[in-house]
Coordinates of C-alpha atoms in Angstrom, one line a residue:
X1 CA 42.6 45.4 -65.6
X2 CA 38.9 45.6 -66.4
X3 CA 37.8 42.2 -67.7
X4 CA 36.1 44.0 -70.6
X5 CA 39.6 44.6 -72.0
X6 CA 41.0 41.0 -71.6
X7 CA 42.0 39.0 -74.7
X8 CA 41.2 42.0 -77.0
X9 CA 42.9 41.7 -80.4
X10 CA 40.9 44.3 -82.4
X11 CA 39.2 47.6 -81.6
X12 CA 36.4 49.0 -83.8
X13 CA 35.5 52.7 -83.5
X14 CA 32.5 54.6 -84.7
X15 CA 33.4 58.0 -86.4
X16 CA 30.9 60.7 -85.5
X17 CA 31.0 61.6 -81.8
X18 CA 33.8 59.1 -81.0
X19 CA 36.7 60.0 -83.3
X20 CA 35.5 63.4 -84.5
X21 CA 33.3 66.1 -82.9
X22 CA 31.0 65.9 -85.9
X23 CA 27.6 65.1 -84.5
X24 CA 26.5 68.7 -84.4
X25 CA 27.9 69.4 -87.9
X26 CA 25.8 66.5 -89.2
X27 CA 22.7 67.4 -87.3
X28 CA 22.8 71.0 -88.7
X29 CA 23.4 69.5 -92.2
X30 CA 20.1 67.6 -91.9
X31 CA 18.3 70.8 -90.9
X32 CA 19.8 72.6 -93.9
X33 CA 19.0 69.7 -96.3
X34 CA 15.4 69.9 -95.3
X35 CA 15.1 73.6 -94.9
X36 CA 11.9 73.6 -97.0
X37 CA 10.3 71.7 -94.1
X38 CA 11.0 74.0 -91.2
X39 CA 8.2 72.6 -89.1
X40 CA 9.9 69.3 -89.0
X41 CA 13.5 70.5 -88.3
X42 CA 13.5 69.6 -84.6
X43 CA 12.1 66.2 -85.2
X44 CA 14.7 65.5 -87.9
X45 CA 17.6 66.6 -85.7
X46 CA 16.1 64.5 -82.8
X47 CA 16.1 61.4 -85.0
X48 CA 19.7 62.1 -86.0
X49 CA 20.8 62.1 -82.4
X50 CA 18.7 59.2 -81.3
X51 CA 19.8 57.0 -84.2
X52 CA 23.3 58.3 -84.8
X53 CA 24.6 55.0 -86.0
X54 CA 22.0 54.5 -88.7
X55 CA 23.3 54.5 -92.3
X56 CA 22.7 57.7 -94.2
X57 CA 20.3 56.3 -96.8
X58 CA 18.3 54.5 -94.2
X59 CA 18.1 57.7 -92.1
X60 CA 17.1 59.8 -95.1
X61 CA 14.4 57.2 -95.9
X62 CA 13.1 57.3 -92.3
X63 CA 13.0 61.1 -92.4
X64 CA 11.0 61.2 -95.6
X65 CA 8.5 58.4 -94.8
X66 CA 8.2 58.6 -91.0
X67 CA 8.6 62.3 -90.3
X68 CA 7.6 64.1 -93.6
X69 CA 5.0 61.4 -94.4
X70 CA 6.0 61.4 -98.1
X71 CA 6.9 58.5 -100.5
X72 CA 10.6 57.7 -100.9
X73 CA 12.5 56.3 -103.8
X74 CA 16.1 55.5 -104.7
X75 CA 16.5 58.5 -107.0
X76 CA 15.5 60.9 -104.2
X77 CA 17.7 59.2 -101.7
X78 CA 20.7 59.4 -103.9
X79 CA 20.1 63.0 -104.7
X80 CA 19.7 64.0 -101.0
X81 CA 22.7 61.9 -100.0
X82 CA 24.9 63.7 -102.5
X83 CA 23.6 67.1 -101.4
X84 CA 24.3 66.2 -97.8
X85 CA 27.8 65.1 -98.6
X86 CA 28.5 68.5 -100.2
X87 CA 27.1 70.3 -97.1
X88 CA 29.4 68.5 -94.7
X89 CA 32.4 67.9 -96.8
X90 CA 34.7 70.8 -95.9
X91 CA 33.5 70.9 -92.3
X92 CA 34.4 67.2 -91.8
X93 CA 37.9 67.8 -93.1
X94 CA 38.4 70.6 -90.6
X95 CA 36.4 69.6 -87.5
X96 CA 38.1 68.8 -84.2
X97 CA 39.0 65.4 -82.9
X98 CA 36.8 64.3 -80.0
X99 CA 38.6 64.7 -76.7
X100 CA 41.4 62.2 -76.4
X101 CA 40.6 60.5 -79.6
X102 CA 43.8 61.0 -81.5
X103 CA 46.0 59.9 -78.5
X104 CA 43.8 56.9 -78.0
X105 CA 44.1 55.9 -81.7
X106 CA 47.9 56.4 -81.6
X107 CA 48.3 54.3 -78.4
X108 CA 45.9 51.6 -79.3
X109 CA 47.3 51.1 -82.8
X110 CA 50.5 49.9 -81.2
X111 CA 48.8 47.0 -79.6
X112 CA 45.6 46.1 -81.5
X113 CA 44.3 46.1 -85.0
X114 CA 42.0 49.1 -85.4
X115 CA 38.9 49.5 -87.6
X116 CA 36.2 52.1 -88.2
X117 CA 32.5 51.2 -88.6
X118 CA 30.4 54.2 -89.5
X119 CA 27.0 55.0 -91.0
X120 CA 28.7 57.3 -93.5
X121 CA 28.7 55.9 -97.0
X122 CA 31.9 53.7 -97.3
X123 CA 33.7 55.4 -100.2
X124 CA 33.1 58.9 -98.7
X125 CA 34.3 57.6 -95.3
X126 CA 37.5 56.1 -96.7
X127 CA 38.2 59.4 -98.6
X128 CA 37.7 61.4 -95.4
X129 CA 40.0 59.1 -93.3
X130 CA 42.7 59.2 -96.0
X131 CA 42.4 63.0 -96.5
X132 CA 42.8 63.5 -92.7
X133 CA 45.9 61.4 -92.7
X134 CA 44.5 58.7 -90.5
X135 CA 44.4 55.7 -92.8
X136 CA 47.7 54.2 -91.7
X137 CA 46.3 53.6 -88.2
X138 CA 43.5 51.4 -89.5
X139 CA 43.3 47.9 -90.9
X140 CA 39.9 48.6 -92.4
X141 CA 37.5 51.5 -92.8
X142 CA 33.9 50.4 -93.3
X143 CA 30.6 52.3 -93.8
X144 CA 27.1 52.1 -95.1
X145 CA 25.1 50.6 -96.7
X146 CA 26.2 47.8 -94.4
X147 CA 24.8 48.2 -90.9
X148 CA 27.0 48.0 -87.8
X149 CA 26.2 44.4 -87.0
X150 CA 27.0 43.3 -90.5
X151 CA 30.3 45.2 -90.6
X152 CA 31.3 43.7 -87.2
X153 CA 30.5 40.2 -88.3
X154 CA 32.5 40.7 -91.5
X155 CA 35.5 41.9 -89.5
X156 CA 35.3 38.7 -87.3
X157 CA 35.2 36.5 -90.4
X158 CA 37.9 38.5 -92.3
X159 CA 40.3 38.3 -89.4
X160 CA 39.2 34.9 -88.0
X161 CA 38.5 36.4 -84.6
X162 CA 36.1 35.4 -81.9
X163 CA 33.6 38.0 -80.7
X164 CA 35.4 38.0 -77.3
X165 CA 38.5 39.3 -79.1
X166 CA 36.8 42.5 -80.4
X167 CA 35.5 45.6 -78.7
X168 CA 33.3 48.1 -80.5
X169 CA 33.3 51.7 -79.2
X170 CA 30.3 53.7 -80.2
X171 CA 27.9 56.5 -79.1
X172 CA 24.4 55.4 -80.3
X173 CA 21.8 52.7 -79.8
X174 CA 22.6 51.5 -83.3
X175 CA 26.2 50.9 -82.3
X176 CA 25.1 49.0 -79.2
X177 CA 22.7 46.9 -81.1
X178 CA 25.3 46.1 -83.7
X179 CA 27.6 44.9 -81.0
X180 CA 24.8 42.8 -79.5
X181 CA 23.9 41.2 -82.8
X182 CA 27.6 40.3 -83.6
X183 CA 28.4 39.2 -80.1
X184 CA 31.4 41.6 -79.6
X185 CA 32.1 43.6 -76.5
X186 CA 30.8 47.2 -76.3
X187 CA 32.0 50.4 -74.7
X188 CA 29.6 53.4 -74.9
X189 CA 30.6 57.1 -75.4
X190 CA 28.1 59.5 -74.0
X191 CA 28.6 63.1 -72.9
X192 CA 25.2 64.7 -73.4
X193 CA 22.2 63.2 -71.6
X194 CA 19.8 65.4 -73.6
X195 CA 21.0 64.0 -77.0
X196 CA 22.6 60.6 -76.4
X197 CA 20.3 57.6 -76.3
X198 CA 22.8 55.4 -74.6
X199 CA 22.1 57.1 -71.2
X200 CA 18.7 55.4 -71.2
X201 CA 20.4 52.0 -71.6
X202 CA 23.3 52.7 -69.1
X203 CA 22.3 49.7 -66.9
X204 CA 22.8 47.4 -69.9
X205 CA 26.2 48.8 -70.8
X206 CA 29.3 47.5 -68.9
X207 CA 31.3 50.7 -69.5
X208 CA 30.0 54.1 -70.4
X209 CA 32.6 57.0 -70.7
X210 CA 32.4 60.6 -71.8
X211 CA 35.2 60.3 -74.4
X212 CA 38.2 58.3 -75.6
X213 CA 40.4 60.4 -73.3
X214 CA 38.5 59.2 -70.3
X215 CA 38.8 55.7 -71.6
X216 CA 42.5 56.0 -72.0
X217 CA 42.8 56.3 -68.2
X218 CA 40.9 53.1 -67.7
X219 CA 42.4 51.0 -70.5
X220 CA 45.6 49.0 -69.7
X221 CA 47.1 47.8 -72.9
X222 CA 49.0 44.4 -72.8

């Protein structure tokens, strides 16, 4: 057994790119959302892939201020977030599971408490998980505006767990940093070196796999 898996009581999963093959759907949605700024399309998509775990409002704010160079306000962020939600809504209901994800969830839920920590707004995230018939696998489904580190710390407190009892599986630098800030273990998902920022940090990550199916072959449940 890999020591990373010892004493685990809870597994926390990111959504996009870990459970669902939705990173490209969401990247294209940002391009559509900012179609009036075609010059900045590639930079916006690049930010999405580099900071995949960033909460939606924070990401929109970064796009507006750092890429477009325009002022941002809460009204604009809410409007853009609602538009983005409508762009991706049906596609998120229909998109494929990431390779091996559903089998991993089914297997792991027999031995551990499972949670989701995502940058998707929490109510929208919970509706999606419920509508896809996955809610019974999870003890909690959490999203933005809380960041990954805050969500992980809240799970530790809520379940009275030590950081060594929890592993977070994510595919972005924000996921990795959330694990670092909360002290939990981390497993990285990375299958595209041109898009995934975790490749640059591979030497700092104890286990980096291409998908949950690949992790299934390494993970030995108690």
